[in-house]
Amino acid sequence: MSGDTITQPHHPSCAPSRAARELGLKRGELDLAVHLGLIRTVPDEGGGGRRVLRSEIERMSSEAGFPDTLRERVKVAGTTQGADLMHVSAGRFTRLARLGLVVPVKWYLNRYRAVVWLYLAEELKQVAADENNAPLLNARRMPEALRAMLDTGVDLRPRNWRGRHRGFLLRLAEDPWESAGALAAFLDPVHIAEIVPDPYERSHLNRFRPGPPTSGAPGSPSAHLAERLMTADDPDEISLLRADLTAVLEEARDRRPAPRPATRRVPAPAHPVLPGPARPEESEPPRGLLSWLRRRARGGAC
């Protein structure tokens, strides 16, 4: 056997914090760029999360207008800034967001534990520039059907954010089990138990099930709120997630079944032992008789 070793090609990469500095971004902006698919990442071979390929940094750095164009693509706006970009009131902006005309890209909890939705500034400008949206943006009153929906309490912001975040997680998935975990992340444990009744398989699936991107300490009010935002609550959304998860699980099982504990086998004896009737216990001869027998054997008996 020769001493030559075939090695896998090495792709230079760096940690996200280093990549952010080299690209002129804040760490949150880099994360958003990855989320949007603008920058590709690879798993850390040492298990330390994901890393940014050096080739990606070079590619982004060579684009025209760098770094301003990159910053513009990841710039976000809250309700007040978004309303200004779309030239509408803050109240109308919120109503349009609730109806799903604009889709949040991320969120955070403020000090009052209220959800603050953030939107891509670039997308808001595109919505405002679309002439088809002019009636919704400029009309004095919104159409009656839309007002009726708002009166019933419709709010598509959580669902639309979940759809966007689900796409991000699925892009990162590298095998069917990771894809299944990404889908399961948006279903509550009851639905998962119905789809995956086998406890070993369910335990394996949960290894790939990511949590909310933002949360406080486990069990805290912030963590509970983050979990609620992450969990689908619309019947149509739940139905689609269940169907997708069922299909992806079939592929995952075919490719690599979930591990199970090894079954211990007790080896059979080489020669079967046939039980027979118990032999009666023989009592020890009296001491006097033993002495007499020994003397007799030596020829000293009389």
PDB file of C-alpha atoms in Angstrom:
ATOM      1  CA  MET A   1       0.000   0.000   0.000  1.00  0.00           C
ATOM      2  CA  SER A   2       1.489   3.361  -0.966  1.00  0.00           C
ATOM      3  CA  GLY A   3       1.946   6.212   1.459  1.00  0.00           C
ATOM      4  CA  ASP A   4       0.047   8.674  -0.729  1.00  0.00           C
ATOM      5  CA  THR A   5      -3.010  10.183   0.992  1.00  0.00           C
ATOM      6  CA  ILE A   6      -6.018  11.600  -0.825  1.00  0.00           C
ATOM      7  CA  THR A   7      -7.201  14.725   0.968  1.00  0.00           C
ATOM      8  CA  GLN A   8     -10.354  16.740   0.497  1.00  0.00           C
ATOM      9  CA  PRO A   9      -9.870  20.231  -0.972  1.00  0.00           C
ATOM     10  CA  HIS A  10      -9.579  22.904   1.689  1.00  0.00           C
ATOM     11  CA  HIS A  11     -11.675  26.043   1.302  1.00  0.00           C
ATOM     12  CA  PRO A  12     -10.328  28.951   3.376  1.00  0.00           C
ATOM     13  CA  SER A  13     -12.978  30.511   5.597  1.00  0.00           C
ATOM     14  CA  CYS A  14     -13.277  32.801   8.574  1.00  0.00           C
ATOM     15  CA  ALA A  15     -15.554  33.330  11.551  1.00  0.00           C
ATOM     16  CA  PRO A  16     -18.662  35.499  11.044  1.00  0.00           C
ATOM     17  CA  SER A  17     -17.299  38.268  13.275  1.00  0.00           C
ATOM     18  CA  ARG A  18     -14.154  38.510  11.134  1.00  0.00           C
ATOM     19  CA  ALA A  19     -16.173  38.399   7.929  1.00  0.00           C
ATOM     20  CA  ALA A  20     -18.422  41.204   9.164  1.00  0.00           C
ATOM     21  CA  ARG A  21     -15.430  43.449   9.830  1.00  0.00           C
ATOM     22  CA  GLU A  22     -13.922  42.761   6.412  1.00  0.00           C
ATOM     23  CA  LEU A  23     -17.218  43.474   4.682  1.00  0.00           C
ATOM     24  CA  GLY A  24     -17.873  46.653   6.639  1.00  0.00           C
ATOM     25  CA  LEU A  25     -21.004  45.246   8.288  1.00  0.00           C
ATOM     26  CA  LYS A  26     -22.275  44.939  11.821  1.00  0.00           C
ATOM     27  CA  ARG A  27     -22.622  41.366  13.014  1.00  0.00           C
ATOM     28  CA  GLY A  28     -26.433  41.541  12.827  1.00  0.00           C
ATOM     29  CA  GLU A  29     -26.199  42.858   9.266  1.00  0.00           C
ATOM     30  CA  LEU A  30     -23.978  39.956   8.267  1.00  0.00           C
ATOM     31  CA  ASP A  31     -26.423  37.488   9.814  1.00  0.00           C
ATOM     32  CA  LEU A  32     -29.220  39.091   7.831  1.00  0.00           C
ATOM     33  CA  ALA A  33     -27.180  38.914   4.616  1.00  0.00           C
ATOM     34  CA  VAL A  34     -26.710  35.182   5.234  1.00  0.00           C
ATOM     35  CA  HIS A  35     -30.421  34.855   6.050  1.00  0.00           C
ATOM     36  CA  LEU A  36     -31.327  36.477   2.725  1.00  0.00           C
ATOM     37  CA  GLY A  37     -28.967  34.243   0.785  1.00  0.00           C
ATOM     38  CA  LEU A  38     -26.664  37.109  -0.174  1.00  0.00           C
ATOM     39  CA  ILE A  39     -23.652  35.460   1.476  1.00  0.00           C
ATOM     40  CA  ARG A  40     -23.077  31.721   1.606  1.00  0.00           C
ATOM     41  CA  THR A  41     -21.726  29.978   4.671  1.00  0.00           C
ATOM     42  CA  VAL A  42     -20.354  26.509   5.364  1.00  0.00           C
ATOM     43  CA  PRO A  43     -20.451  24.345   8.506  1.00  0.00           C
ATOM     44  CA  ASP A  44     -17.482  24.645  10.820  1.00  0.00           C
ATOM     45  CA  GLU A  45     -15.631  21.332  10.692  1.00  0.00           C
ATOM     46  CA  GLY A  46     -14.853  21.739  14.386  1.00  0.00           C
ATOM     47  CA  GLY A  47     -18.518  22.031  15.280  1.00  0.00           C
ATOM     48  CA  GLY A  48     -18.364  25.736  16.129  1.00  0.00           C
ATOM     49  CA  GLY A  49     -21.288  26.961  14.041  1.00  0.00           C
ATOM     50  CA  ARG A  50     -20.975  28.250  10.495  1.00  0.00           C
ATOM     51  CA  ARG A  51     -18.187  30.098   8.724  1.00  0.00           C
ATOM     52  CA  VAL A  52     -17.956  32.439   5.760  1.00  0.00           C
ATOM     53  CA  LEU A  53     -15.882  31.315   2.809  1.00  0.00           C
ATOM     54  CA  ARG A  54     -13.010  33.582   1.854  1.00  0.00           C
ATOM     55  CA  SER A  55     -14.234  33.379  -1.747  1.00  0.00           C
ATOM     56  CA  GLU A  56     -17.560  34.889  -0.657  1.00  0.00           C
ATOM     57  CA  ILE A  57     -15.819  37.836   0.987  1.00  0.00           C
ATOM     58  CA  GLU A  58     -13.774  38.399  -2.167  1.00  0.00           C
ATOM     59  CA  ARG A  59     -16.874  38.136  -4.351  1.00  0.00           C
ATOM     60  CA  MET A  60     -18.842  40.694  -2.326  1.00  0.00           C
ATOM     61  CA  SER A  61     -15.864  43.022  -2.056  1.00  0.00           C
ATOM     62  CA  SER A  62     -15.420  43.082  -5.836  1.00  0.00           C
ATOM     63  CA  GLU A  63     -18.992  44.209  -6.561  1.00  0.00           C
ATOM     64  CA  ALA A  64     -19.556  47.733  -7.795  1.00  0.00           C
ATOM     65  CA  GLY A  65     -20.313  50.249  -5.070  1.00  0.00           C
ATOM     66  CA  PHE A  66     -18.995  48.041  -2.269  1.00  0.00           C
ATOM     67  CA  PRO A  67     -19.556  48.399   0.677  1.00  0.00           C
ATOM     68  CA  ASP A  68     -22.436  50.903   0.341  1.00  0.00           C
ATOM     69  CA  THR A  69     -24.495  48.705  -1.970  1.00  0.00           C
ATOM     70  CA  LEU A  70     -24.201  45.753   0.418  1.00  0.00           C
ATOM     71  CA  ARG A  71     -25.229  47.864   3.386  1.00  0.00           C
ATOM     72  CA  GLU A  72     -28.270  49.111   1.487  1.00  0.00           C
ATOM     73  CA  ARG A  73     -29.373  45.561   0.767  1.00  0.00           C
ATOM     74  CA  VAL A  74     -29.436  44.654   4.469  1.00  0.00           C
ATOM     75  CA  LYS A  75     -30.780  47.950   5.790  1.00  0.00           C
ATOM     76  CA  VAL A  76     -33.912  47.476   7.899  1.00  0.00           C
ATOM     77  CA  ALA A  77     -36.646  49.846   9.021  1.00  0.00           C
ATOM     78  CA  GLY A  78     -39.212  49.787  11.789  1.00  0.00           C
ATOM     79  CA  THR A  79     -42.753  51.117  11.574  1.00  0.00           C
ATOM     80  CA  THR A  80     -41.885  54.818  11.732  1.00  0.00           C
ATOM     81  CA  GLN A  81     -38.986  54.627   9.269  1.00  0.00           C
ATOM     82  CA  GLY A  82     -40.956  52.296   7.011  1.00  0.00           C
ATOM     83  CA  ALA A  83     -43.889  54.678   6.903  1.00  0.00           C
ATOM     84  CA  ASP A  84     -41.558  57.492   5.876  1.00  0.00           C
ATOM     85  CA  LEU A  85     -40.050  55.384   3.088  1.00  0.00           C
ATOM     86  CA  MET A  86     -43.514  54.555   1.736  1.00  0.00           C
ATOM     87  CA  HIS A  87     -44.903  58.067   2.310  1.00  0.00           C
ATOM     88  CA  VAL A  88     -47.822  56.863   4.422  1.00  0.00           C
ATOM     89  CA  SER A  89     -48.813  57.340   8.031  1.00  0.00           C
ATOM     90  CA  ALA A  90     -47.505  54.962  10.670  1.00  0.00           C
ATOM     91  CA  GLY A  91     -51.047  53.719  11.264  1.00  0.00           C
ATOM     92  CA  ARG A  92     -51.574  52.865   7.600  1.00  0.00           C
ATOM     93  CA  PHE A  93     -48.176  51.198   7.426  1.00  0.00           C
ATOM     94  CA  THR A  94     -49.135  48.943  10.343  1.00  0.00           C
ATOM     95  CA  ARG A  95     -52.439  48.049   8.697  1.00  0.00           C
ATOM     96  CA  LEU A  96     -50.669  47.211   5.430  1.00  0.00           C
ATOM     97  CA  ALA A  97     -48.204  45.028   7.320  1.00  0.00           C
ATOM     98  CA  ARG A  98     -51.016  43.228   9.115  1.00  0.00           C
ATOM     99  CA  LEU A  99     -52.617  42.532   5.729  1.00  0.00           C
ATOM    100  CA  GLY A 100     -49.350  41.122   4.381  1.00  0.00           C
ATOM    101  CA  LEU A 101     -48.480  43.772   1.795  1.00  0.00           C
ATOM    102  CA  VAL A 102     -45.075  44.178   3.455  1.00  0.00           C
ATOM    103  CA  VAL A 103     -43.302  41.218   5.055  1.00  0.00           C
ATOM    104  CA  PRO A 104     -41.088  41.517   8.153  1.00  0.00           C
ATOM    105  CA  VAL A 105     -37.587  40.150   7.872  1.00  0.00           C
ATOM    106  CA  LYS A 106     -36.769  40.016  11.582  1.00  0.00           C
ATOM    107  CA  TRP A 107     -38.036  41.062  14.987  1.00  0.00           C
ATOM    108  CA  TYR A 108     -36.888  41.780  18.499  1.00  0.00           C
ATOM    109  CA  LEU A 109     -38.459  42.334  21.901  1.00  0.00           C
ATOM    110  CA  ASN A 110     -38.180  45.795  23.416  1.00  0.00           C
ATOM    111  CA  ARG A 111     -37.794  46.466  27.113  1.00  0.00           C
ATOM    112  CA  TYR A 112     -41.567  46.166  27.550  1.00  0.00           C
ATOM    113  CA  ARG A 113     -41.477  42.687  25.929  1.00  0.00           C
ATOM    114  CA  ALA A 114     -43.418  44.022  22.954  1.00  0.00           C
ATOM    115  CA  VAL A 115     -42.599  42.652  19.508  1.00  0.00           C
ATOM    116  CA  VAL A 116     -40.915  45.154  17.208  1.00  0.00           C
ATOM    117  CA  TRP A 117     -41.097  44.099  13.567  1.00  0.00           C
ATOM    118  CA  LEU A 118     -38.379  45.129  11.117  1.00  0.00           C
ATOM    119  CA  TYR A 119     -38.612  45.273   7.327  1.00  0.00           C
ATOM    120  CA  LEU A 120     -36.104  45.482   4.505  1.00  0.00           C
ATOM    121  CA  ALA A 121     -35.882  49.121   3.451  1.00  0.00           C
ATOM    122  CA  GLU A 122     -35.162  48.048  -0.136  1.00  0.00           C
ATOM    123  CA  GLU A 123     -38.392  46.034  -0.295  1.00  0.00           C
ATOM    124  CA  LEU A 124     -40.468  48.872   1.143  1.00  0.00           C
ATOM    125  CA  LYS A 125     -39.221  51.189  -1.596  1.00  0.00           C
ATOM    126  CA  GLN A 126     -40.153  48.615  -4.218  1.00  0.00           C
ATOM    127  CA  VAL A 127     -43.676  48.255  -2.807  1.00  0.00           C
ATOM    128  CA  ALA A 128     -44.114  52.027  -2.783  1.00  0.00           C
ATOM    129  CA  ALA A 129     -42.884  52.314  -6.377  1.00  0.00           C
ATOM    130  CA  ASP A 130     -45.315  49.676  -7.689  1.00  0.00           C
ATOM    131  CA  GLU A 131     -48.260  51.491  -9.313  1.00  0.00           C
ATOM    132  CA  ASN A 132     -50.559  48.568  -8.533  1.00  0.00           C
ATOM    133  CA  ASN A 133     -50.236  49.439  -4.830  1.00  0.00           C
ATOM    134  CA  ALA A 134     -51.161  53.100  -5.278  1.00  0.00           C
ATOM    135  CA  PRO A 135     -54.839  52.637  -4.239  1.00  0.00           C
ATOM    136  CA  LEU A 136     -53.784  51.039  -0.955  1.00  0.00           C
ATOM    137  CA  LEU A 137     -51.156  53.662  -0.264  1.00  0.00           C
ATOM    138  CA  ASN A 138     -52.967  56.811  -1.357  1.00  0.00           C
ATOM    139  CA  ALA A 139     -56.709  56.194  -0.991  1.00  0.00           C
ATOM    140  CA  ARG A 140     -58.366  58.080   1.810  1.00  0.00           C
ATOM    141  CA  ARG A 141     -60.085  54.915   3.017  1.00  0.00           C
ATOM    142  CA  MET A 142     -59.025  51.336   2.531  1.00  0.00           C
ATOM    143  CA  PRO A 143     -61.366  48.995   0.622  1.00  0.00           C
ATOM    144  CA  GLU A 144     -64.269  47.677   2.642  1.00  0.00           C
ATOM    145  CA  ALA A 145     -63.144  44.034   2.406  1.00  0.00           C
ATOM    146  CA  LEU A 146     -59.720  44.867   3.814  1.00  0.00           C
ATOM    147  CA  ARG A 147     -61.201  46.949   6.612  1.00  0.00           C
ATOM    148  CA  ALA A 148     -63.442  44.023   7.508  1.00  0.00           C
ATOM    149  CA  MET A 149     -60.399  41.736   7.712  1.00  0.00           C
ATOM    150  CA  LEU A 150     -58.626  44.180   9.992  1.00  0.00           C
ATOM    151  CA  ASP A 151     -61.726  44.441  12.187  1.00  0.00           C
ATOM    152  CA  THR A 152     -61.613  40.680  12.750  1.00  0.00           C
ATOM    153  CA  GLY A 153     -58.058  41.022  14.080  1.00  0.00           C
ATOM    154  CA  VAL A 154     -56.148  39.595  11.125  1.00  0.00           C
ATOM    155  CA  ASP A 155     -52.373  39.946  11.493  1.00  0.00           C
ATOM    156  CA  LEU A 156     -50.216  38.151   8.951  1.00  0.00           C
ATOM    157  CA  ARG A 157     -46.911  39.494  10.266  1.00  0.00           C
ATOM    158  CA  PRO A 158     -46.030  36.430  12.395  1.00  0.00           C
ATOM    159  CA  ARG A 159     -47.011  33.963   9.666  1.00  0.00           C
ATOM    160  CA  ASN A 160     -45.163  35.886   6.959  1.00  0.00           C
ATOM    161  CA  TRP A 161     -42.062  36.102   9.112  1.00  0.00           C
ATOM    162  CA  ARG A 162     -42.235  32.351   9.793  1.00  0.00           C
ATOM    163  CA  GLY A 163     -42.448  31.665   6.076  1.00  0.00           C
ATOM    164  CA  ARG A 164     -39.389  33.776   5.462  1.00  0.00           C
ATOM    165  CA  HIS A 165     -37.433  32.221   8.309  1.00  0.00           C
ATOM    166  CA  ARG A 166     -38.432  28.724   7.205  1.00  0.00           C
ATOM    167  CA  GLY A 167     -36.912  29.406   3.792  1.00  0.00           C
ATOM    168  CA  PHE A 168     -33.690  30.467   5.494  1.00  0.00           C
ATOM    169  CA  LEU A 169     -33.490  27.298   7.589  1.00  0.00           C
ATOM    170  CA  LEU A 170     -34.234  25.071   4.616  1.00  0.00           C
ATOM    171  CA  ARG A 171     -31.458  26.718   2.619  1.00  0.00           C
ATOM    172  CA  LEU A 172     -29.012  25.792   5.372  1.00  0.00           C
ATOM    173  CA  ALA A 173     -30.211  22.169   5.550  1.00  0.00           C
ATOM    174  CA  GLU A 174     -27.754  19.721   4.010  1.00  0.00           C
ATOM    175  CA  ASP A 175     -29.707  16.475   4.309  1.00  0.00           C
ATOM    176  CA  PRO A 176     -33.358  15.367   4.715  1.00  0.00           C
ATOM    177  CA  TRP A 177     -33.135  15.098   8.509  1.00  0.00           C
ATOM    178  CA  GLU A 178     -32.004  18.730   8.756  1.00  0.00           C
ATOM    179  CA  SER A 179     -34.828  19.734   6.409  1.00  0.00           C
ATOM    180  CA  ALA A 180     -37.283  17.817   8.581  1.00  0.00           C
ATOM    181  CA  GLY A 181     -35.941  19.567  11.671  1.00  0.00           C
ATOM    182  CA  ALA A 182     -36.389  22.951   9.982  1.00  0.00           C
ATOM    183  CA  LEU A 183     -40.044  22.172   9.264  1.00  0.00           C
ATOM    184  CA  ALA A 184     -40.654  20.720  12.720  1.00  0.00           C
ATOM    185  CA  ALA A 185     -39.341  23.944  14.273  1.00  0.00           C
ATOM    186  CA  PHE A 186     -42.657  25.617  13.395  1.00  0.00           C
ATOM    187  CA  LEU A 187     -44.976  22.934  14.787  1.00  0.00           C
ATOM    188  CA  ASP A 188     -45.921  22.380  18.405  1.00  0.00           C
ATOM    189  CA  PRO A 189     -44.994  19.090  20.139  1.00  0.00           C
ATOM    190  CA  VAL A 190     -48.539  17.711  19.818  1.00  0.00           C
ATOM    191  CA  HIS A 191     -48.462  17.868  16.026  1.00  0.00           C
ATOM    192  CA  ILE A 192     -44.949  16.423  15.929  1.00  0.00           C
ATOM    193  CA  ALA A 193     -45.994  13.502  18.150  1.00  0.00           C
ATOM    194  CA  GLU A 194     -48.911  12.750  15.808  1.00  0.00           C
ATOM    195  CA  ILE A 195     -46.673  12.781  12.727  1.00  0.00           C
ATOM    196  CA  VAL A 196     -43.767  10.957  14.406  1.00  0.00           C
ATOM    197  CA  PRO A 197     -45.229   8.526  16.966  1.00  0.00           C
ATOM    198  CA  ASP A 198     -41.990   6.532  17.317  1.00  0.00           C
ATOM    199  CA  PRO A 199     -40.105   7.968  20.353  1.00  0.00           C
ATOM    200  CA  TYR A 200     -36.615   7.117  19.014  1.00  0.00           C
ATOM    201  CA  GLU A 201     -37.344   8.725  15.676  1.00  0.00           C
ATOM    202  CA  ARG A 202     -38.892  11.765  17.361  1.00  0.00           C
ATOM    203  CA  SER A 203     -35.847  12.147  19.607  1.00  0.00           C
ATOM    204  CA  HIS A 204     -33.590  12.009  16.539  1.00  0.00           C
ATOM    205  CA  LEU A 205     -35.725  14.611  14.751  1.00  0.00           C
ATOM    206  CA  ASN A 206     -35.547  16.977  17.723  1.00  0.00           C
ATOM    207  CA  ARG A 207     -31.737  17.023  17.416  1.00  0.00           C
ATOM    208  CA  PHE A 208     -32.183  18.966  14.164  1.00  0.00           C
ATOM    209  CA  ARG A 209     -35.030  21.199  15.356  1.00  0.00           C
ATOM    210  CA  PRO A 210     -33.750  24.782  15.783  1.00  0.00           C
ATOM    211  CA  GLY A 211     -35.262  27.150  18.286  1.00  0.00           C
ATOM    212  CA  PRO A 212     -36.372  30.753  17.776  1.00  0.00           C
ATOM    213  CA  PRO A 213     -33.640  33.128  16.592  1.00  0.00           C
ATOM    214  CA  THR A 214     -34.252  35.453  19.538  1.00  0.00           C
ATOM    215  CA  SER A 215     -35.203  34.451  23.067  1.00  0.00           C
ATOM    216  CA  GLY A 216     -34.345  35.062  26.678  1.00  0.00           C
ATOM    217  CA  ALA A 217     -33.374  32.600  29.369  1.00  0.00           C
ATOM    218  CA  PRO A 218     -35.223  29.248  29.204  1.00  0.00           C
ATOM    219  CA  GLY A 219     -38.614  29.556  30.834  1.00  0.00           C
ATOM    220  CA  SER A 220     -38.578  33.365  30.844  1.00  0.00           C
ATOM    221  CA  PRO A 221     -41.528  35.407  29.488  1.00  0.00           C
ATOM    222  CA  SER A 222     -39.354  36.472  26.554  1.00  0.00           C
ATOM    223  CA  ALA A 223     -38.533  32.852  25.725  1.00  0.00           C
ATOM    224  CA  HIS A 224     -42.222  31.898  25.851  1.00  0.00           C
ATOM    225  CA  LEU A 225     -43.128  34.779  23.546  1.00  0.00           C
ATOM    226  CA  ALA A 226     -40.372  33.858  21.096  1.00  0.00           C
ATOM    227  CA  GLU A 227     -41.590  30.258  21.061  1.00  0.00           C
ATOM    228  CA  ARG A 228     -45.151  31.422  20.422  1.00  0.00           C
ATOM    229  CA  LEU A 229     -44.051  33.535  17.448  1.00  0.00           C
ATOM    230  CA  MET A 230     -42.113  30.571  16.068  1.00  0.00           C
ATOM    231  CA  THR A 231     -45.082  28.171  16.284  1.00  0.00           C
ATOM    232  CA  ALA A 232     -47.647  28.062  13.487  1.00  0.00           C
ATOM    233  CA  ASP A 233     -51.167  28.866  14.633  1.00  0.00           C
ATOM    234  CA  ASP A 234     -53.093  29.198  11.357  1.00  0.00           C
ATOM    235  CA  PRO A 235     -54.919  26.003  10.265  1.00  0.00           C
ATOM    236  CA  ASP A 236     -53.790  26.329   6.645  1.00  0.00           C
ATOM    237  CA  GLU A 237     -50.205  26.962   7.684  1.00  0.00           C
ATOM    238  CA  ILE A 238     -50.254  23.976  10.042  1.00  0.00           C
ATOM    239  CA  SER A 239     -51.738  21.721   7.365  1.00  0.00           C
ATOM    240  CA  LEU A 240     -49.032  22.658   4.848  1.00  0.00           C
ATOM    241  CA  LEU A 241     -46.272  22.163   7.403  1.00  0.00           C
ATOM    242  CA  ARG A 242     -47.592  18.740   8.391  1.00  0.00           C
ATOM    243  CA  ALA A 243     -47.776  17.622   4.770  1.00  0.00           C
ATOM    244  CA  ASP A 244     -44.273  18.886   4.001  1.00  0.00           C
ATOM    245  CA  LEU A 245     -42.818  17.315   7.139  1.00  0.00           C
ATOM    246  CA  THR A 246     -44.447  13.952   6.385  1.00  0.00           C
ATOM    247  CA  ALA A 247     -42.976  13.932   2.873  1.00  0.00           C
ATOM    248  CA  VAL A 248     -39.477  14.962   3.982  1.00  0.00           C
ATOM    249  CA  LEU A 249     -39.478  12.357   6.760  1.00  0.00           C
ATOM    250  CA  GLU A 250     -40.130   9.602   4.232  1.00  0.00           C
ATOM    251  CA  GLU A 251     -37.027  10.666   2.341  1.00  0.00           C
ATOM    252  CA  ALA A 252     -35.010  10.918   5.569  1.00  0.00           C
ATOM    253  CA  ARG A 253     -36.020   7.406   6.668  1.00  0.00           C
ATOM    254  CA  ASP A 254     -35.091   5.937   3.297  1.00  0.00           C
ATOM    255  CA  ARG A 255     -31.695   7.596   3.262  1.00  0.00           C
ATOM    256  CA  ARG A 256     -30.688   7.125   6.903  1.00  0.00           C
ATOM    257  CA  PRO A 257     -33.057   5.579   9.480  1.00  0.00           C
ATOM    258  CA  ALA A 258     -33.051   7.071  12.958  1.00  0.00           C
ATOM    259  CA  PRO A 259     -30.641   5.287  15.333  1.00  0.00           C
ATOM    260  CA  ARG A 260     -32.012   2.903  17.922  1.00  0.00           C
ATOM    261  CA  PRO A 261     -30.457   1.334  21.030  1.00  0.00           C
ATOM    262  CA  ALA A 262     -28.762  -2.005  20.363  1.00  0.00           C
ATOM    263  CA  THR A 263     -30.804  -5.068  21.385  1.00  0.00           C
ATOM    264  CA  ARG A 264     -29.013  -7.319  23.901  1.00  0.00           C
ATOM    265  CA  ARG A 265     -29.161 -11.016  23.006  1.00  0.00           C
ATOM    266  CA  VAL A 266     -28.543 -13.709  25.629  1.00  0.00           C
ATOM    267  CA  PRO A 267     -26.449 -16.533  24.056  1.00  0.00           C
ATOM    268  CA  ALA A 268     -27.927 -20.036  24.300  1.00  0.00           C
ATOM    269  CA  PRO A 269     -25.840 -22.656  26.203  1.00  0.00           C
ATOM    270  CA  ALA A 270     -23.585 -24.847  24.020  1.00  0.00           C
ATOM    271  CA  HIS A 271     -25.020 -28.076  25.506  1.00  0.00           C
ATOM    272  CA  PRO A 272     -28.560 -27.963  26.804  1.00  0.00           C
ATOM    273  CA  VAL A 273     -28.868 -28.949  30.434  1.00  0.00           C
ATOM    274  CA  LEU A 274     -31.663 -31.431  31.006  1.00  0.00           C
ATOM    275  CA  PRO A 275     -33.063 -31.078  34.501  1.00  0.00           C
ATOM    276  CA  GLY A 276     -33.472 -34.293  36.408  1.00  0.00           C
ATOM    277  CA  PRO A 277     -34.815 -35.291  39.779  1.00  0.00           C
ATOM    278  CA  ALA A 278     -32.966 -33.789  42.689  1.00  0.00           C
ATOM    279  CA  ARG A 279     -30.572 -36.156  44.442  1.00  0.00           C
ATOM    280  CA  PRO A 280     -31.188 -36.555  48.162  1.00  0.00           C
ATOM    281  CA  GLU A 281     -28.519 -34.942  50.273  1.00  0.00           C
ATOM    282  CA  GLU A 282     -26.182 -37.575  51.763  1.00  0.00           C
ATOM    283  CA  SER A 283     -25.613 -37.175  55.458  1.00  0.00           C
ATOM    284  CA  GLU A 284     -22.111 -37.304  56.839  1.00  0.00           C
ATOM    285  CA  PRO A 285     -21.272 -40.591  58.620  1.00  0.00           C
ATOM    286  CA  PRO A 286     -20.948 -40.370  62.390  1.00  0.00           C
ATOM    287  CA  ARG A 287     -17.480 -39.511  63.620  1.00  0.00           C
ATOM    288  CA  GLY A 288     -17.172 -42.782  65.552  1.00  0.00           C
ATOM    289  CA  LEU A 289     -17.814 -44.830  62.432  1.00  0.00           C
ATOM    290  CA  LEU A 290     -15.164 -42.918  60.453  1.00  0.00           C
ATOM    291  CA  SER A 291     -12.572 -43.574  63.148  1.00  0.00           C
ATOM    292  CA  TRP A 292     -13.409 -47.264  63.142  1.00  0.00           C
ATOM    293  CA  LEU A 293     -13.097 -47.487  59.336  1.00  0.00           C
ATOM    294  CA  ARG A 294      -9.674 -45.796  59.391  1.00  0.00           C
ATOM    295  CA  ARG A 295      -8.393 -48.166  62.059  1.00  0.00           C
ATOM    296  CA  ARG A 296      -9.706 -51.154  60.114  1.00  0.00           C
ATOM    297  CA  ALA A 297      -7.912 -49.978  56.958  1.00  0.00           C
ATOM    298  CA  ARG A 298      -4.607 -49.887  58.906  1.00  0.00           C
ATOM    299  CA  GLY A 299      -5.235 -53.353  60.229  1.00  0.00           C
ATOM    300  CA  GLY A 300      -5.826 -52.208  63.710  1.00  0.00           C
ATOM    301  CA  ALA A 301      -9.511 -53.168  64.001  1.00  0.00           C
ATOM    302  CA  CYS A 302     -10.593 -55.747  66.660  1.00  0.00           C
TER     303      CYS A 302
END
